[in-house]
Amino acid sequence: MSATQSNNLPLWVQNRDTVIVASTDAEWRYQQPPDYSRSQENLARESTRNHLDGTLEAIVQNLVRTFEMEVSFKTNPQQWLSVVNDSFRVSTNGGTEYTAADLSAQGTYSLFMADSEHYKASEETFESSAKLFHTTFPQGFPWELLEVLSGPPNVTFKWRHWGHFQGAYKDYAPTGETVEIIGMSVARVTDDLQIISLEHYFDNTLFLEKLTAGGKQSNSDNQGNAACPFSSWFKKVKKS
């Protein structure tokens, strides 16, 4: 695999699909590369920003999307191109720092959200947390970069995550609302734009309040939803 392409940018800050195609030796979590085609459709319809190729905004957005893809789908952290593996650390809201190995084993949802009234990270696995939020947001949970506030080596940026709350969250009824999270992150990067450390800041409590706003479903509703209607889609690894 080549670390750079003809535009002389490192591979990991190019389009996420380009990274996937180049990852011919990757150990994929679901035995096949992820398919982001639906995510691309959602982004085209619902993104609020359209960063021009080659700008700092586009480069940072590509880097974060590559990082998210590698954490979610490459089981061997040594194959992650987006980070300096041996020294990489990530934290949320000034909390515990986690390594690449921690992320690979437990996933981003549990490590970033921790234990709270409506989400028990300590009781979730990588697979259960991923399935939960894919069920909650059956159309996907896209991410976009809103603004870069400072450039390398300490890249500070504002971002937006959003999804349509159309599937039950645990035993809470969906509201159909578009749930949006606005956050800020600081990425310390090398000269060739690999991530050394990443700090996220966002309101976990507000996010979970929106997912429980519809109230608990009745027993009959829960029985009707016992078989996840999105299980076949989840097995196809349509990641958003």
JSON list of C-alpha atoms in Angstrom, two decimals:
[
{"chain": "A", "resi": 1, "resn": "MET", "atom": "CA", "xyz": [0.00, 0.00, 0.00]},
{"chain": "A", "resi": 2, "resn": "SER", "atom": "CA", "xyz": [1.30, 3.44, -0.90]},
{"chain": "A", "resi": 3, "resn": "ALA", "atom": "CA", "xyz": [1.26, 6.06, 1.84]},
{"chain": "A", "resi": 4, "resn": "THR", "atom": "CA", "xyz": [0.73, 8.88, -0.64]},
{"chain": "A", "resi": 5, "resn": "GLN", "atom": "CA", "xyz": [-1.13, 9.39, -3.89]},
{"chain": "A", "resi": 6, "resn": "SER", "atom": "CA", "xyz": [-0.49, 11.62, -6.89]},
{"chain": "A", "resi": 7, "resn": "ASN", "atom": "CA", "xyz": [-1.67, 14.75, -5.08]},
{"chain": "A", "resi": 8, "resn": "ASN", "atom": "CA", "xyz": [1.17, 14.27, -2.55]},
{"chain": "A", "resi": 9, "resn": "LEU", "atom": "CA", "xyz": [-1.22, 14.21, 0.40]},
{"chain": "A", "resi": 10, "resn": "PRO", "atom": "CA", "xyz": [-0.82, 11.30, 2.84]},
{"chain": "A", "resi": 11, "resn": "LEU", "atom": "CA", "xyz": [-3.30, 8.54, 2.13]},
{"chain": "A", "resi": 12, "resn": "TRP", "atom": "CA", "xyz": [-5.04, 8.92, 5.52]},
{"chain": "A", "resi": 13, "resn": "VAL", "atom": "CA", "xyz": [-6.17, 12.51, 4.77]},
{"chain": "A", "resi": 14, "resn": "GLN", "atom": "CA", "xyz": [-7.68, 11.60, 1.42]},
{"chain": "A", "resi": 15, "resn": "ASN", "atom": "CA", "xyz": [-11.21, 10.40, 0.76]},
{"chain": "A", "resi": 16, "resn": "ARG", "atom": "CA", "xyz": [-12.24, 7.59, 3.12]},
{"chain": "A", "resi": 17, "resn": "ASP", "atom": "CA", "xyz": [-13.19, 5.30, 0.23]},
{"chain": "A", "resi": 18, "resn": "THR", "atom": "CA", "xyz": [-9.70, 5.75, -1.23]},
{"chain": "A", "resi": 19, "resn": "VAL", "atom": "CA", "xyz": [-8.22, 4.55, 2.06]},
{"chain": "A", "resi": 20, "resn": "ILE", "atom": "CA", "xyz": [-10.51, 1.51, 2.07]},
{"chain": "A", "resi": 21, "resn": "VAL", "atom": "CA", "xyz": [-9.53, 0.52, -1.48]},
{"chain": "A", "resi": 22, "resn": "ALA", "atom": "CA", "xyz": [-5.84, 0.86, -0.60]},
{"chain": "A", "resi": 23, "resn": "SER", "atom": "CA", "xyz": [-6.20, -1.25, 2.57]},
{"chain": "A", "resi": 24, "resn": "THR", "atom": "CA", "xyz": [-5.74, -4.53, 0.74]},
{"chain": "A", "resi": 25, "resn": "ASP", "atom": "CA", "xyz": [-4.11, -6.28, 3.72]},
{"chain": "A", "resi": 26, "resn": "ALA", "atom": "CA", "xyz": [-6.54, -5.05, 6.38]},
{"chain": "A", "resi": 27, "resn": "GLU", "atom": "CA", "xyz": [-8.04, -7.38, 8.95]},
{"chain": "A", "resi": 28, "resn": "TRP", "atom": "CA", "xyz": [-11.71, -6.35, 8.68]},
{"chain": "A", "resi": 29, "resn": "ARG", "atom": "CA", "xyz": [-14.00, -6.74, 11.69]},
{"chain": "A", "resi": 30, "resn": "TYR", "atom": "CA", "xyz": [-16.80, -8.24, 9.59]},
{"chain": "A", "resi": 31, "resn": "GLN", "atom": "CA", "xyz": [-14.53, -10.03, 7.09]},
{"chain": "A", "resi": 32, "resn": "GLN", "atom": "CA", "xyz": [-15.17, -7.45, 4.39]},
{"chain": "A", "resi": 33, "resn": "PRO", "atom": "CA", "xyz": [-14.55, -3.73, 3.83]},
{"chain": "A", "resi": 34, "resn": "PRO", "atom": "CA", "xyz": [-17.31, -1.37, 4.98]},
{"chain": "A", "resi": 35, "resn": "ASP", "atom": "CA", "xyz": [-19.74, 0.12, 2.45]},
{"chain": "A", "resi": 36, "resn": "TYR", "atom": "CA", "xyz": [-20.23, 3.86, 2.92]},
{"chain": "A", "resi": 37, "resn": "SER", "atom": "CA", "xyz": [-22.47, 4.39, -0.11]},
{"chain": "A", "resi": 38, "resn": "ARG", "atom": "CA", "xyz": [-25.56, 5.15, 1.95]},
{"chain": "A", "resi": 39, "resn": "SER", "atom": "CA", "xyz": [-23.57, 7.44, 4.20]},
{"chain": "A", "resi": 40, "resn": "GLN", "atom": "CA", "xyz": [-22.45, 9.38, 1.13]},
{"chain": "A", "resi": 41, "resn": "GLU", "atom": "CA", "xyz": [-26.09, 9.77, 0.07]},
{"chain": "A", "resi": 42, "resn": "ASN", "atom": "CA", "xyz": [-27.06, 11.07, 3.51]},
{"chain": "A", "resi": 43, "resn": "LEU", "atom": "CA", "xyz": [-24.14, 13.48, 3.56]},
{"chain": "A", "resi": 44, "resn": "ALA", "atom": "CA", "xyz": [-25.04, 14.83, 0.13]},
{"chain": "A", "resi": 45, "resn": "ARG", "atom": "CA", "xyz": [-28.59, 15.53, 1.27]},
{"chain": "A", "resi": 46, "resn": "GLU", "atom": "CA", "xyz": [-28.06, 16.74, 4.82]},
{"chain": "A", "resi": 47, "resn": "SER", "atom": "CA", "xyz": [-24.58, 18.19, 5.29]},
{"chain": "A", "resi": 48, "resn": "THR", "atom": "CA", "xyz": [-24.41, 21.87, 6.13]},
{"chain": "A", "resi": 49, "resn": "ARG", "atom": "CA", "xyz": [-20.86, 22.28, 4.81]},
{"chain": "A", "resi": 50, "resn": "ASN", "atom": "CA", "xyz": [-19.19, 21.52, 1.48]},
{"chain": "A", "resi": 51, "resn": "HIS", "atom": "CA", "xyz": [-15.43, 21.81, 1.96]},
{"chain": "A", "resi": 52, "resn": "LEU", "atom": "CA", "xyz": [-13.33, 22.17, -1.18]},
{"chain": "A", "resi": 53, "resn": "ASP", "atom": "CA", "xyz": [-10.76, 19.45, -1.84]},
{"chain": "A", "resi": 54, "resn": "GLY", "atom": "CA", "xyz": [-7.30, 20.37, -0.60]},
{"chain": "A", "resi": 55, "resn": "THR", "atom": "CA", "xyz": [-8.46, 22.92, 1.98]},
{"chain": "A", "resi": 56, "resn": "LEU", "atom": "CA", "xyz": [-7.52, 22.48, 5.62]},
{"chain": "A", "resi": 57, "resn": "GLU", "atom": "CA", "xyz": [-11.18, 21.83, 6.43]},
{"chain": "A", "resi": 58, "resn": "ALA", "atom": "CA", "xyz": [-11.43, 19.00, 3.88]},
{"chain": "A", "resi": 59, "resn": "ILE", "atom": "CA", "xyz": [-8.13, 17.49, 5.04]},
{"chain": "A", "resi": 60, "resn": "VAL", "atom": "CA", "xyz": [-9.16, 17.46, 8.72]},
{"chain": "A", "resi": 61, "resn": "GLN", "atom": "CA", "xyz": [-12.59, 16.06, 7.88]},
{"chain": "A", "resi": 62, "resn": "ASN", "atom": "CA", "xyz": [-11.02, 13.26, 5.83]},
{"chain": "A", "resi": 63, "resn": "LEU", "atom": "CA", "xyz": [-8.57, 12.45, 8.63]},
{"chain": "A", "resi": 64, "resn": "VAL", "atom": "CA", "xyz": [-11.32, 12.14, 11.24]},
{"chain": "A", "resi": 65, "resn": "ARG", "atom": "CA", "xyz": [-13.51, 10.04, 8.95]},
{"chain": "A", "resi": 66, "resn": "THR", "atom": "CA", "xyz": [-10.59, 7.72, 8.20]},
{"chain": "A", "resi": 67, "resn": "PHE", "atom": "CA", "xyz": [-9.89, 7.42, 11.93]},
{"chain": "A", "resi": 68, "resn": "GLU", "atom": "CA", "xyz": [-13.54, 6.57, 12.64]},
{"chain": "A", "resi": 69, "resn": "MET", "atom": "CA", "xyz": [-13.56, 3.98, 9.86]},
{"chain": "A", "resi": 70, "resn": "GLU", "atom": "CA", "xyz": [-10.38, 2.32, 11.10]},
{"chain": "A", "resi": 71, "resn": "VAL", "atom": "CA", "xyz": [-11.57, 2.17, 14.71]},
{"chain": "A", "resi": 72, "resn": "SER", "atom": "CA", "xyz": [-14.92, 0.71, 13.64]},
{"chain": "A", "resi": 73, "resn": "PHE", "atom": "CA", "xyz": [-13.75, -1.79, 11.05]},
{"chain": "A", "resi": 74, "resn": "LYS", "atom": "CA", "xyz": [-10.02, -2.59, 11.26]},
{"chain": "A", "resi": 75, "resn": "THR", "atom": "CA", "xyz": [-9.54, -5.02, 14.13]},
{"chain": "A", "resi": 76, "resn": "ASN", "atom": "CA", "xyz": [-5.74, -4.70, 14.22]},
{"chain": "A", "resi": 77, "resn": "PRO", "atom": "CA", "xyz": [-4.74, -1.23, 15.51]},
{"chain": "A", "resi": 78, "resn": "GLN", "atom": "CA", "xyz": [-1.27, -1.70, 14.04]},
{"chain": "A", "resi": 79, "resn": "GLN", "atom": "CA", "xyz": [-2.94, -1.34, 10.64]},
{"chain": "A", "resi": 80, "resn": "TRP", "atom": "CA", "xyz": [-4.51, 2.03, 11.46]},
{"chain": "A", "resi": 81, "resn": "LEU", "atom": "CA", "xyz": [-2.90, 4.63, 9.21]},
{"chain": "A", "resi": 82, "resn": "SER", "atom": "CA", "xyz": [-4.52, 7.66, 10.82]},
{"chain": "A", "resi": 83, "resn": "VAL", "atom": "CA", "xyz": [-2.72, 7.48, 14.18]},
{"chain": "A", "resi": 84, "resn": "VAL", "atom": "CA", "xyz": [0.74, 7.11, 15.68]},
{"chain": "A", "resi": 85, "resn": "ASN", "atom": "CA", "xyz": [-0.22, 3.79, 17.17]},
{"chain": "A", "resi": 86, "resn": "ASP", "atom": "CA", "xyz": [2.24, 3.34, 20.04]},
{"chain": "A", "resi": 87, "resn": "SER", "atom": "CA", "xyz": [1.71, 6.81, 21.50]},
{"chain": "A", "resi": 88, "resn": "PHE", "atom": "CA", "xyz": [-1.91, 7.50, 20.52]},
{"chain": "A", "resi": 89, "resn": "ARG", "atom": "CA", "xyz": [-4.32, 8.54, 23.28]},
{"chain": "A", "resi": 90, "resn": "VAL", "atom": "CA", "xyz": [-7.93, 9.73, 23.18]},
{"chain": "A", "resi": 91, "resn": "SER", "atom": "CA", "xyz": [-10.19, 11.21, 25.85]},
{"chain": "A", "resi": 92, "resn": "THR", "atom": "CA", "xyz": [-13.64, 12.77, 26.21]},
{"chain": "A", "resi": 93, "resn": "ASN", "atom": "CA", "xyz": [-14.50, 15.81, 28.31]},
{"chain": "A", "resi": 94, "resn": "GLY", "atom": "CA", "xyz": [-11.19, 15.63, 30.17]},
{"chain": "A", "resi": 95, "resn": "GLY", "atom": "CA", "xyz": [-11.79, 12.06, 31.31]},
{"chain": "A", "resi": 96, "resn": "THR", "atom": "CA", "xyz": [-9.80, 8.83, 31.09]},
{"chain": "A", "resi": 97, "resn": "GLU", "atom": "CA", "xyz": [-7.27, 8.51, 28.27]},
{"chain": "A", "resi": 98, "resn": "TYR", "atom": "CA", "xyz": [-7.60, 5.40, 26.10]},
{"chain": "A", "resi": 99, "resn": "THR", "atom": "CA", "xyz": [-5.17, 3.72, 23.72]},
{"chain": "A", "resi": 100, "resn": "ALA", "atom": "CA", "xyz": [-5.74, 2.42, 20.21]},
{"chain": "A", "resi": 101, "resn": "ALA", "atom": "CA", "xyz": [-5.96, -1.10, 21.66]},
{"chain": "A", "resi": 102, "resn": "ASP", "atom": "CA", "xyz": [-8.69, 0.06, 24.07]},
{"chain": "A", "resi": 103, "resn": "LEU", "atom": "CA", "xyz": [-10.73, 1.50, 21.20]},
{"chain": "A", "resi": 104, "resn": "SER", "atom": "CA", "xyz": [-10.31, -1.62, 19.10]},
{"chain": "A", "resi": 105, "resn": "ALA", "atom": "CA", "xyz": [-11.50, -3.83, 21.94]},
{"chain": "A", "resi": 106, "resn": "GLN", "atom": "CA", "xyz": [-14.41, -1.79, 23.29]},
{"chain": "A", "resi": 107, "resn": "GLY", "atom": "CA", "xyz": [-15.47, 0.66, 20.58]},
{"chain": "A", "resi": 108, "resn": "THR", "atom": "CA", "xyz": [-16.00, 4.39, 20.66]},
{"chain": "A", "resi": 109, "resn": "TYR", "atom": "CA", "xyz": [-19.54, 4.52, 22.08]},
{"chain": "A", "resi": 110, "resn": "SER", "atom": "CA", "xyz": [-18.71, 2.87, 25.39]},
{"chain": "A", "resi": 111, "resn": "LEU", "atom": "CA", "xyz": [-15.36, 4.54, 25.96]},
{"chain": "A", "resi": 112, "resn": "PHE", "atom": "CA", "xyz": [-16.62, 8.00, 25.08]},
{"chain": "A", "resi": 113, "resn": "MET", "atom": "CA", "xyz": [-19.95, 7.87, 26.92]},
{"chain": "A", "resi": 114, "resn": "ALA", "atom": "CA", "xyz": [-19.06, 5.97, 30.12]},
{"chain": "A", "resi": 115, "resn": "ASP", "atom": "CA", "xyz": [-21.67, 4.89, 32.69]},
{"chain": "A", "resi": 116, "resn": "SER", "atom": "CA", "xyz": [-24.76, 7.01, 33.25]},
{"chain": "A", "resi": 117, "resn": "GLU", "atom": "CA", "xyz": [-28.45, 6.59, 34.05]},
{"chain": "A", "resi": 118, "resn": "HIS", "atom": "CA", "xyz": [-29.44, 5.82, 30.47]},
{"chain": "A", "resi": 119, "resn": "TYR", "atom": "CA", "xyz": [-26.28, 4.16, 29.14]},
{"chain": "A", "resi": 120, "resn": "LYS", "atom": "CA", "xyz": [-24.19, 1.61, 31.00]},
{"chain": "A", "resi": 121, "resn": "ALA", "atom": "CA", "xyz": [-20.90, 1.45, 29.13]},
{"chain": "A", "resi": 122, "resn": "SER", "atom": "CA", "xyz": [-19.56, -1.18, 31.51]},
{"chain": "A", "resi": 123, "resn": "GLU", "atom": "CA", "xyz": [-22.35, -3.55, 30.44]},
{"chain": "A", "resi": 124, "resn": "GLU", "atom": "CA", "xyz": [-21.89, -3.09, 26.69]},
{"chain": "A", "resi": 125, "resn": "THR", "atom": "CA", "xyz": [-19.53, -4.80, 24.25]},
{"chain": "A", "resi": 126, "resn": "PHE", "atom": "CA", "xyz": [-18.20, -3.43, 20.98]},
{"chain": "A", "resi": 127, "resn": "GLU", "atom": "CA", "xyz": [-20.87, -5.37, 19.09]},
{"chain": "A", "resi": 128, "resn": "SER", "atom": "CA", "xyz": [-23.81, -4.59, 21.40]},
{"chain": "A", "resi": 129, "resn": "SER", "atom": "CA", "xyz": [-23.14, -0.85, 21.48]},
{"chain": "A", "resi": 130, "resn": "ALA", "atom": "CA", "xyz": [-22.73, -0.68, 17.71]},
{"chain": "A", "resi": 131, "resn": "LYS", "atom": "CA", "xyz": [-25.98, -2.61, 17.17]},
{"chain": "A", "resi": 132, "resn": "LEU", "atom": "CA", "xyz": [-27.85, -0.44, 19.68]},
{"chain": "A", "resi": 133, "resn": "PHE", "atom": "CA", "xyz": [-27.04, 2.83, 17.92]},
{"chain": "A", "resi": 134, "resn": "HIS", "atom": "CA", "xyz": [-27.51, 1.39, 14.44]},
{"chain": "A", "resi": 135, "resn": "THR", "atom": "CA", "xyz": [-30.98, 0.33, 15.56]},
{"chain": "A", "resi": 136, "resn": "THR", "atom": "CA", "xyz": [-31.68, 3.74, 17.09]},
{"chain": "A", "resi": 137, "resn": "PHE", "atom": "CA", "xyz": [-30.57, 5.55, 13.93]},
{"chain": "A", "resi": 138, "resn": "PRO", "atom": "CA", "xyz": [-31.49, 3.17, 11.08]},
{"chain": "A", "resi": 139, "resn": "GLN", "atom": "CA", "xyz": [-30.68, 5.78, 8.44]},
{"chain": "A", "resi": 140, "resn": "GLY", "atom": "CA", "xyz": [-27.22, 6.31, 9.87]},
{"chain": "A", "resi": 141, "resn": "PHE", "atom": "CA", "xyz": [-25.46, 8.76, 12.19]},
{"chain": "A", "resi": 142, "resn": "PRO", "atom": "CA", "xyz": [-23.32, 10.95, 9.90]},
{"chain": "A", "resi": 143, "resn": "TRP", "atom": "CA", "xyz": [-20.51, 13.25, 11.00]},
{"chain": "A", "resi": 144, "resn": "GLU", "atom": "CA", "xyz": [-19.26, 16.46, 9.42]},
{"chain": "A", "resi": 145, "resn": "LEU", "atom": "CA", "xyz": [-16.65, 19.06, 10.24]},
{"chain": "A", "resi": 146, "resn": "LEU", "atom": "CA", "xyz": [-18.11, 22.52, 10.73]},
{"chain": "A", "resi": 147, "resn": "GLU", "atom": "CA", "xyz": [-15.07, 24.72, 11.28]},
{"chain": "A", "resi": 148, "resn": "VAL", "atom": "CA", "xyz": [-11.32, 24.52, 11.89]},
{"chain": "A", "resi": 149, "resn": "LEU", "atom": "CA", "xyz": [-10.30, 26.97, 14.59]},
{"chain": "A", "resi": 150, "resn": "SER", "atom": "CA", "xyz": [-6.54, 26.30, 14.55]},
{"chain": "A", "resi": 151, "resn": "GLY", "atom": "CA", "xyz": [-4.22, 24.36, 12.29]},
{"chain": "A", "resi": 152, "resn": "PRO", "atom": "CA", "xyz": [-1.40, 21.86, 12.90]},
{"chain": "A", "resi": 153, "resn": "PRO", "atom": "CA", "xyz": [0.25, 20.76, 15.08]},
{"chain": "A", "resi": 154, "resn": "ASN", "atom": "CA", "xyz": [-2.73, 21.26, 17.44]},
{"chain": "A", "resi": 155, "resn": "VAL", "atom": "CA", "xyz": [-5.80, 21.15, 15.25]},
{"chain": "A", "resi": 156, "resn": "THR", "atom": "CA", "xyz": [-8.90, 22.50, 16.99]},
{"chain": "A", "resi": 157, "resn": "PHE", "atom": "CA", "xyz": [-12.17, 21.95, 15.17]},
{"chain": "A", "resi": 158, "resn": "LYS", "atom": "CA", "xyz": [-15.93, 22.10, 15.64]},
{"chain": "A", "resi": 159, "resn": "TRP", "atom": "CA", "xyz": [-18.10, 19.25, 14.39]},
{"chain": "A", "resi": 160, "resn": "ARG", "atom": "CA", "xyz": [-21.67, 17.99, 14.05]},
{"chain": "A", "resi": 161, "resn": "HIS", "atom": "CA", "xyz": [-23.13, 14.48, 14.43]},
{"chain": "A", "resi": 162, "resn": "TRP", "atom": "CA", "xyz": [-26.78, 13.88, 13.58]},
{"chain": "A", "resi": 163, "resn": "GLY", "atom": "CA", "xyz": [-29.30, 11.13, 13.01]},
{"chain": "A", "resi": 164, "resn": "HIS", "atom": "CA", "xyz": [-33.04, 10.53, 12.66]},
{"chain": "A", "resi": 165, "resn": "PHE", "atom": "CA", "xyz": [-34.37, 8.89, 15.82]},
{"chain": "A", "resi": 166, "resn": "GLN", "atom": "CA", "xyz": [-36.61, 6.34, 14.09]},
{"chain": "A", "resi": 167, "resn": "GLY", "atom": "CA", "xyz": [-35.75, 3.13, 15.97]},
{"chain": "A", "resi": 168, "resn": "ALA", "atom": "CA", "xyz": [-36.19, 2.35, 19.65]},
{"chain": "A", "resi": 169, "resn": "TYR", "atom": "CA", "xyz": [-33.35, 3.24, 22.01]},
{"chain": "A", "resi": 170, "resn": "LYS", "atom": "CA", "xyz": [-33.32, 0.30, 24.45]},
{"chain": "A", "resi": 171, "resn": "ASP", "atom": "CA", "xyz": [-36.94, 0.36, 25.71]},
{"chain": "A", "resi": 172, "resn": "TYR", "atom": "CA", "xyz": [-37.55, 4.03, 24.86]},
{"chain": "A", "resi": 173, "resn": "ALA", "atom": "CA", "xyz": [-39.84, 4.90, 21.99]},
{"chain": "A", "resi": 174, "resn": "PRO", "atom": "CA", "xyz": [-38.46, 6.72, 18.94]},
{"chain": "A", "resi": 175, "resn": "THR", "atom": "CA", "xyz": [-39.61, 10.31, 18.49]},
{"chain": "A", "resi": 176, "resn": "GLY", "atom": "CA", "xyz": [-38.76, 10.70, 14.81]},
{"chain": "A", "resi": 177, "resn": "GLU", "atom": "CA", "xyz": [-36.75, 13.78, 15.78]},
{"chain": "A", "resi": 178, "resn": "THR", "atom": "CA", "xyz": [-33.45, 14.64, 14.16]},
{"chain": "A", "resi": 179, "resn": "VAL", "atom": "CA", "xyz": [-30.98, 14.32, 17.03]},
{"chain": "A", "resi": 180, "resn": "GLU", "atom": "CA", "xyz": [-27.97, 16.58, 16.63]},
{"chain": "A", "resi": 181, "resn": "ILE", "atom": "CA", "xyz": [-24.75, 16.78, 18.65]},
{"chain": "A", "resi": 182, "resn": "ILE", "atom": "CA", "xyz": [-22.40, 19.74, 18.28]},
{"chain": "A", "resi": 183, "resn": "GLY", "atom": "CA", "xyz": [-18.95, 19.23, 19.74]},
{"chain": "A", "resi": 184, "resn": "MET", "atom": "CA", "xyz": [-15.35, 20.37, 19.63]},
{"chain": "A", "resi": 185, "resn": "SER", "atom": "CA", "xyz": [-12.12, 18.37, 19.41]},
{"chain": "A", "resi": 186, "resn": "VAL", "atom": "CA", "xyz": [-8.39, 18.99, 19.60]},
{"chain": "A", "resi": 187, "resn": "ALA", "atom": "CA", "xyz": [-6.11, 16.71, 17.59]},
{"chain": "A", "resi": 188, "resn": "ARG", "atom": "CA", "xyz": [-2.36, 16.87, 18.09]},
{"chain": "A", "resi": 189, "resn": "VAL", "atom": "CA", "xyz": [-0.78, 15.66, 14.85]},
{"chain": "A", "resi": 190, "resn": "THR", "atom": "CA", "xyz": [2.62, 14.89, 13.37]},
{"chain": "A", "resi": 191, "resn": "ASP", "atom": "CA", "xyz": [4.18, 16.74, 10.44]},
{"chain": "A", "resi": 192, "resn": "ASP", "atom": "CA", "xyz": [2.56, 14.22, 8.09]},
{"chain": "A", "resi": 193, "resn": "LEU", "atom": "CA", "xyz": [-0.84, 14.57, 9.83]},
{"chain": "A", "resi": 194, "resn": "GLN", "atom": "CA", "xyz": [-1.09, 11.35, 11.82]},
{"chain": "A", "resi": 195, "resn": "ILE", "atom": "CA", "xyz": [-2.97, 11.74, 15.11]},
{"chain": "A", "resi": 196, "resn": "ILE", "atom": "CA", "xyz": [-0.88, 11.60, 18.30]},
{"chain": "A", "resi": 197, "resn": "SER", "atom": "CA", "xyz": [-3.71, 12.50, 20.68]},
{"chain": "A", "resi": 198, "resn": "LEU", "atom": "CA", "xyz": [-7.36, 13.41, 20.38]},
{"chain": "A", "resi": 199, "resn": "GLU", "atom": "CA", "xyz": [-9.57, 15.21, 22.89]},
{"chain": "A", "resi": 200, "resn": "HIS", "atom": "CA", "xyz": [-13.35, 15.38, 22.38]},
{"chain": "A", "resi": 201, "resn": "TYR", "atom": "CA", "xyz": [-15.74, 17.76, 24.14]},
{"chain": "A", "resi": 202, "resn": "PHE", "atom": "CA", "xyz": [-19.53, 17.39, 23.88]},
{"chain": "A", "resi": 203, "resn": "ASP", "atom": "CA", "xyz": [-22.63, 17.08, 26.09]},
{"chain": "A", "resi": 204, "resn": "ASN", "atom": "CA", "xyz": [-23.37, 13.37, 26.68]},
{"chain": "A", "resi": 205, "resn": "THR", "atom": "CA", "xyz": [-26.28, 14.20, 28.98]},
{"chain": "A", "resi": 206, "resn": "LEU", "atom": "CA", "xyz": [-28.15, 16.25, 26.37]},
{"chain": "A", "resi": 207, "resn": "PHE", "atom": "CA", "xyz": [-27.69, 13.48, 23.80]},
{"chain": "A", "resi": 208, "resn": "LEU", "atom": "CA", "xyz": [-29.16, 10.81, 26.08]},
{"chain": "A", "resi": 209, "resn": "GLU", "atom": "CA", "xyz": [-32.01, 13.08, 27.18]},
{"chain": "A", "resi": 210, "resn": "LYS", "atom": "CA", "xyz": [-33.11, 13.31, 23.56]},
{"chain": "A", "resi": 211, "resn": "LEU", "atom": "CA", "xyz": [-32.98, 9.50, 23.20]},
{"chain": "A", "resi": 212, "resn": "THR", "atom": "CA", "xyz": [-35.25, 9.00, 26.22]},
{"chain": "A", "resi": 213, "resn": "ALA", "atom": "CA", "xyz": [-37.65, 11.89, 25.54]},
{"chain": "A", "resi": 214, "resn": "GLY", "atom": "CA", "xyz": [-40.28, 9.61, 23.94]},
{"chain": "A", "resi": 215, "resn": "GLY", "atom": "CA", "xyz": [-40.81, 7.70, 27.16]},
{"chain": "A", "resi": 216, "resn": "LYS", "atom": "CA", "xyz": [-40.71, 3.97, 27.68]},
{"chain": "A", "resi": 217, "resn": "GLN", "atom": "CA", "xyz": [-42.61, 1.71, 25.33]},
{"chain": "A", "resi": 218, "resn": "SER", "atom": "CA", "xyz": [-45.42, -0.52, 26.52]},
{"chain": "A", "resi": 219, "resn": "ASN", "atom": "CA", "xyz": [-44.82, -4.25, 26.92]},
{"chain": "A", "resi": 220, "resn": "SER", "atom": "CA", "xyz": [-46.73, -4.93, 23.70]},
{"chain": "A", "resi": 221, "resn": "ASP", "atom": "CA", "xyz": [-44.52, -2.48, 21.84]},
{"chain": "A", "resi": 222, "resn": "ASN", "atom": "CA", "xyz": [-41.43, -4.13, 23.24]},
{"chain": "A", "resi": 223, "resn": "GLN", "atom": "CA", "xyz": [-42.66, -7.57, 22.21]},
{"chain": "A", "resi": 224, "resn": "GLY", "atom": "CA", "xyz": [-43.34, -6.30, 18.74]},
{"chain": "A", "resi": 225, "resn": "ASN", "atom": "CA", "xyz": [-39.80, -5.02, 18.51]},
{"chain": "A", "resi": 226, "resn": "ALA", "atom": "CA", "xyz": [-38.15, -8.10, 20.02]},
{"chain": "A", "resi": 227, "resn": "ALA", "atom": "CA", "xyz": [-36.73, -9.09, 16.64]},
{"chain": "A", "resi": 228, "resn": "CYS", "atom": "CA", "xyz": [-34.62, -6.16, 15.46]},
{"chain": "A", "resi": 229, "resn": "PRO", "atom": "CA", "xyz": [-36.05, -5.03, 12.09]},
{"chain": "A", "resi": 230, "resn": "PHE", "atom": "CA", "xyz": [-32.63, -3.76, 11.06]},
{"chain": "A", "resi": 231, "resn": "SER", "atom": "CA", "xyz": [-30.70, -6.94, 11.82]},
{"chain": "A", "resi": 232, "resn": "SER", "atom": "CA", "xyz": [-30.37, -7.93, 8.17]},
{"chain": "A", "resi": 233, "resn": "TRP", "atom": "CA", "xyz": [-29.12, -4.46, 7.31]},
{"chain": "A", "resi": 234, "resn": "PHE", "atom": "CA", "xyz": [-26.65, -4.54, 10.21]},
{"chain": "A", "resi": 235, "resn": "LYS", "atom": "CA", "xyz": [-25.20, -7.83, 9.02]},
{"chain": "A", "resi": 236, "resn": "LYS", "atom": "CA", "xyz": [-24.45, -6.24, 5.66]},
{"chain": "A", "resi": 237, "resn": "VAL", "atom": "CA", "xyz": [-22.21, -3.71, 7.45]},
{"chain": "A", "resi": 238, "resn": "LYS", "atom": "CA", "xyz": [-23.74, -0.63, 5.92]},
{"chain": "A", "resi": 239, "resn": "LYS", "atom": "CA", "xyz": [-21.85, 1.82, 8.09]},
{"chain": "A", "resi": 240, "resn": "SER", "atom": "CA", "xyz": [-22.87, 5.49, 8.36]}
]
